[in-house]
């Protein structure tokens, strides 16, 4: 992983627009990368498959919370944020350049309610990509595979389940770890889904 001090003006303005929108509204709405497919679908590693006709589109919103010491979410603190941010940077491939922001430190975990999020723009051989990592603690199991939204499910030796998906706008890897962490890693190109899965499996990103 490398860092850079210069950026193209177009990218800078587009990034600033996104960040300003988040800061002003305090709300981020997230969906899925792919539209559901119409045919019955099976996927590697999935025992239970929910077909597209059985689902409704899922969206969620969360509001920025700048407090690090929230007793409701005692697993997270400013020290934990630093540890997780360092682990994320170390997990990036060696040829990744992290591009600077003028408004905040890129890929630094900050609290958003029950979650912590790190965002930033990266570059690989001149190709830029927005990288977003969202982490939260959960007691819920991984649940069924959702057909049309997940391309593959992998189960690691320690019981961690990773769902992988890839669409026209990028890829996503969502790790449901054996110790109760939910780690969602997405990028708009540049990184492969294999690289996203490796990041999602990084032990230093876990809540415990």
Short mmCIF file of C-alpha atoms in Angstrom, two decimals:
data_model
loop_
_atom_site.label_atom_id
_atom_site.label_comp_id
_atom_site.label_asym_id
_atom_site.label_seq_id
_atom_site.Cartn_x
_atom_site.Cartn_y
_atom_site.Cartn_z
CA UNK A 1 0.00 0.00 0.00
CA UNK A 2 1.28 3.45 -0.91
CA UNK A 3 0.05 7.01 -0.51
CA UNK A 4 0.02 9.90 -2.97
CA UNK A 5 -0.06 13.67 -2.64
CA UNK A 6 -1.71 14.69 -5.90
CA UNK A 7 -5.00 13.94 -7.59
CA UNK A 8 -6.86 14.86 -10.76
CA UNK A 9 -9.21 17.80 -10.32
CA UNK A 10 -12.22 15.89 -11.63
CA UNK A 11 -11.76 13.07 -9.15
CA UNK A 12 -11.18 15.52 -6.31
CA UNK A 13 -14.38 17.43 -7.03
CA UNK A 14 -16.46 14.26 -7.41
CA UNK A 15 -15.07 12.86 -4.16
CA UNK A 16 -15.67 16.14 -2.36
CA UNK A 17 -19.26 16.18 -3.58
CA UNK A 18 -19.88 12.72 -2.15
CA UNK A 19 -18.28 13.57 1.19
CA UNK A 20 -20.12 16.88 1.49
CA UNK A 21 -23.41 15.11 0.80
CA UNK A 22 -22.69 12.63 3.58
CA UNK A 23 -21.62 15.30 6.08
CA UNK A 24 -24.54 17.63 5.34
CA UNK A 25 -27.28 15.02 5.34
CA UNK A 26 -25.72 12.73 7.92
CA UNK A 27 -27.28 9.81 6.09
CA UNK A 28 -25.93 7.10 3.82
CA UNK A 29 -28.24 4.77 1.94
CA UNK A 30 -26.86 1.42 0.82
CA UNK A 31 -28.22 -1.21 -1.55
CA UNK A 32 -26.84 -4.13 -3.51
CA UNK A 33 -24.46 -4.25 -6.47
CA UNK A 34 -26.59 -6.41 -8.72
CA UNK A 35 -30.23 -6.51 -9.74
CA UNK A 36 -31.84 -9.89 -8.98
CA UNK A 37 -32.02 -12.45 -11.74
CA UNK A 38 -35.30 -14.01 -12.82
CA UNK A 39 -34.30 -17.70 -12.99
CA UNK A 40 -33.79 -20.06 -10.06
CA UNK A 41 -30.19 -19.82 -8.95
CA UNK A 42 -27.74 -21.98 -7.06
CA UNK A 43 -24.32 -20.86 -5.86
CA UNK A 44 -21.16 -22.56 -4.61
CA UNK A 45 -21.07 -23.02 -0.85
CA UNK A 46 -24.74 -22.23 -0.22
CA UNK A 47 -27.05 -24.85 1.30
CA UNK A 48 -30.10 -22.58 1.56
CA UNK A 49 -31.00 -20.35 -1.40
CA UNK A 50 -33.64 -17.61 -1.33
CA UNK A 51 -34.82 -17.02 -4.89
CA UNK A 52 -35.45 -13.52 -6.33
CA UNK A 53 -39.23 -13.89 -6.31
CA UNK A 54 -39.11 -14.53 -2.55
CA UNK A 55 -37.30 -11.29 -1.77
CA UNK A 56 -37.94 -7.61 -1.52
CA UNK A 57 -35.24 -5.08 -2.25
CA UNK A 58 -33.32 -4.20 0.93
CA UNK A 59 -32.10 -0.69 1.68
CA UNK A 60 -30.81 0.71 4.93
CA UNK A 61 -29.75 4.05 6.28
CA UNK A 62 -27.46 5.08 9.09
CA UNK A 63 -26.70 8.43 10.62
CA UNK A 64 -23.20 9.65 11.39
CA UNK A 65 -22.26 9.54 15.05
CA UNK A 66 -18.89 11.14 15.84
CA UNK A 67 -18.74 9.79 19.39
CA UNK A 68 -16.09 7.13 19.86
CA UNK A 69 -16.91 6.32 23.50
CA UNK A 70 -20.55 5.24 23.21
CA UNK A 71 -21.34 2.78 26.05
CA UNK A 72 -24.01 1.18 23.87
CA UNK A 73 -21.26 -0.06 21.55
CA UNK A 74 -18.49 -0.73 24.04
CA UNK A 75 -16.38 -2.71 21.59
CA UNK A 76 -15.47 0.46 19.67
CA UNK A 77 -13.18 3.27 20.83
CA UNK A 78 -10.71 5.73 19.35
CA UNK A 79 -7.91 3.27 20.12
CA UNK A 80 -9.84 0.49 18.37
CA UNK A 81 -10.41 2.80 15.40
CA UNK A 82 -6.66 3.33 15.06
CA UNK A 83 -5.95 -0.40 15.32
CA UNK A 84 -8.57 -1.24 12.69
CA UNK A 85 -7.40 1.54 10.36
CA UNK A 86 -3.82 0.29 10.55
CA UNK A 87 -5.01 -3.27 9.86
CA UNK A 88 -6.98 -2.11 6.82
CA UNK A 89 -4.01 -0.28 5.32
CA UNK A 90 -1.78 -3.30 5.93
CA UNK A 91 -4.32 -5.57 4.22
CA UNK A 92 -4.28 -3.63 0.94
CA UNK A 93 -2.25 -5.08 -1.95
CA UNK A 94 1.25 -3.63 -2.31
CA UNK A 95 0.42 -1.87 -5.59
CA UNK A 96 -2.46 0.12 -4.09
CA UNK A 97 -1.99 3.87 -3.66
CA UNK A 98 -4.28 5.60 -1.15
CA UNK A 99 -5.18 9.04 -2.47
CA UNK A 100 -5.42 11.90 0.04
CA UNK A 101 -8.53 13.86 0.97
CA UNK A 102 -8.43 17.49 1.99
CA UNK A 103 -11.42 17.05 4.33
CA UNK A 104 -10.45 13.98 6.39
CA UNK A 105 -8.01 11.11 6.68
CA UNK A 106 -8.83 8.41 4.10
CA UNK A 107 -9.56 4.85 5.24
CA UNK A 108 -9.84 5.97 8.86
CA UNK A 109 -12.60 4.20 10.81
CA UNK A 110 -15.17 6.55 12.32
CA UNK A 111 -18.39 5.72 14.20
CA UNK A 112 -21.76 5.68 12.44
CA UNK A 113 -24.27 4.60 15.07
CA UNK A 114 -23.83 0.86 15.65
CA UNK A 115 -21.29 0.62 12.82
CA UNK A 116 -17.86 1.98 12.05
CA UNK A 117 -16.99 2.96 8.50
CA UNK A 118 -13.78 3.66 6.61
CA UNK A 119 -13.90 5.22 3.15
CA UNK A 120 -11.28 6.38 0.70
CA UNK A 121 -10.18 6.58 -2.91
CA UNK A 122 -7.46 4.20 -4.02
CA UNK A 123 -5.52 3.85 -7.25
CA UNK A 124 -3.94 0.84 -8.94
CA UNK A 125 -1.82 1.59 -12.01
CA UNK A 126 -3.74 4.83 -12.50
CA UNK A 127 -7.21 3.26 -12.18
CA UNK A 128 -9.11 4.87 -9.30
CA UNK A 129 -11.70 3.20 -7.10
CA UNK A 130 -13.81 4.12 -4.10
CA UNK A 131 -13.24 1.69 -1.23
CA UNK A 132 -15.76 1.40 1.60
CA UNK A 133 -15.40 -0.86 4.64
CA UNK A 134 -18.23 -1.14 7.18
CA UNK A 135 -17.84 -3.14 10.42
CA UNK A 136 -20.33 -3.92 13.15
CA UNK A 137 -20.87 -6.46 15.89
CA UNK A 138 -23.72 -8.94 15.59
CA UNK A 139 -25.10 -12.03 17.30
CA UNK A 140 -27.05 -13.08 14.20
CA UNK A 141 -25.91 -16.04 12.06
CA UNK A 142 -24.91 -15.58 8.43
CA UNK A 143 -28.37 -16.68 7.26
CA UNK A 144 -29.40 -17.98 3.82
CA UNK A 145 -27.80 -17.15 0.51
CA UNK A 146 -29.78 -14.54 -1.46
CA UNK A 147 -29.99 -15.58 -5.10
CA UNK A 148 -29.13 -12.90 -7.60
CA UNK A 149 -27.24 -10.80 -5.08
CA UNK A 150 -24.42 -13.14 -4.07
CA UNK A 151 -22.28 -15.03 -6.56
CA UNK A 152 -20.49 -17.33 -4.13
CA UNK A 153 -20.40 -18.21 -0.45
CA UNK A 154 -17.18 -19.40 1.20
CA UNK A 155 -16.74 -20.89 4.65
CA UNK A 156 -13.27 -20.56 6.16
CA UNK A 157 -11.59 -23.01 8.53
CA UNK A 158 -12.56 -20.96 11.61
CA UNK A 159 -16.23 -20.87 10.59
CA UNK A 160 -16.18 -17.39 9.05
CA UNK A 161 -18.65 -17.09 6.15
CA UNK A 162 -17.79 -14.77 3.25
CA UNK A 163 -20.37 -13.84 0.61
CA UNK A 164 -18.91 -12.54 -2.65
CA UNK A 165 -20.68 -10.59 -5.39
CA UNK A 166 -19.57 -8.74 -8.49
CA UNK A 167 -21.50 -6.34 -10.71
CA UNK A 168 -20.99 -3.69 -13.36
CA UNK A 169 -20.14 -1.08 -10.74
CA UNK A 170 -17.66 -3.14 -8.73
CA UNK A 171 -17.41 -5.94 -6.22
CA UNK A 172 -18.28 -6.74 -2.63
CA UNK A 173 -17.18 -9.22 0.01
CA UNK A 174 -19.18 -9.57 3.21
CA UNK A 175 -17.60 -11.56 6.04
CA UNK A 176 -19.67 -12.90 8.91
CA UNK A 177 -16.94 -13.98 11.30
CA UNK A 178 -17.04 -16.74 13.88
CA UNK A 179 -16.58 -14.21 16.72
CA UNK A 180 -19.60 -12.09 15.81
CA UNK A 181 -18.14 -9.45 13.50
CA UNK A 182 -19.83 -8.36 10.27
CA UNK A 183 -17.28 -6.89 7.84
CA UNK A 184 -18.54 -5.47 4.53
CA UNK A 185 -15.91 -4.47 1.95
CA UNK A 186 -16.91 -2.94 -1.39
CA UNK A 187 -15.05 -1.15 -4.17
CA UNK A 188 -16.00 0.43 -7.49
CA UNK A 189 -13.46 -1.44 -9.60
CA UNK A 190 -9.64 -1.64 -9.31
CA UNK A 191 -9.67 -4.37 -6.64
CA UNK A 192 -10.75 -7.90 -7.58
CA UNK A 193 -13.36 -9.77 -5.57
CA UNK A 194 -10.58 -12.09 -4.40
CA UNK A 195 -8.73 -9.08 -2.98
CA UNK A 196 -11.92 -7.78 -1.36
CA UNK A 197 -12.49 -11.20 0.23
CA UNK A 198 -8.94 -11.19 1.59
CA UNK A 199 -9.52 -7.77 3.15
CA UNK A 200 -12.84 -8.87 4.66
CA UNK A 201 -11.08 -11.85 6.28
CA UNK A 202 -8.42 -9.66 7.94
CA UNK A 203 -8.35 -10.49 11.68
CA UNK A 204 -7.48 -6.90 12.63
CA UNK A 205 -10.86 -5.67 11.34
CA UNK A 206 -12.86 -7.81 13.75
CA UNK A 207 -14.74 -6.29 16.66
CA UNK A 208 -13.30 -8.71 19.23
#
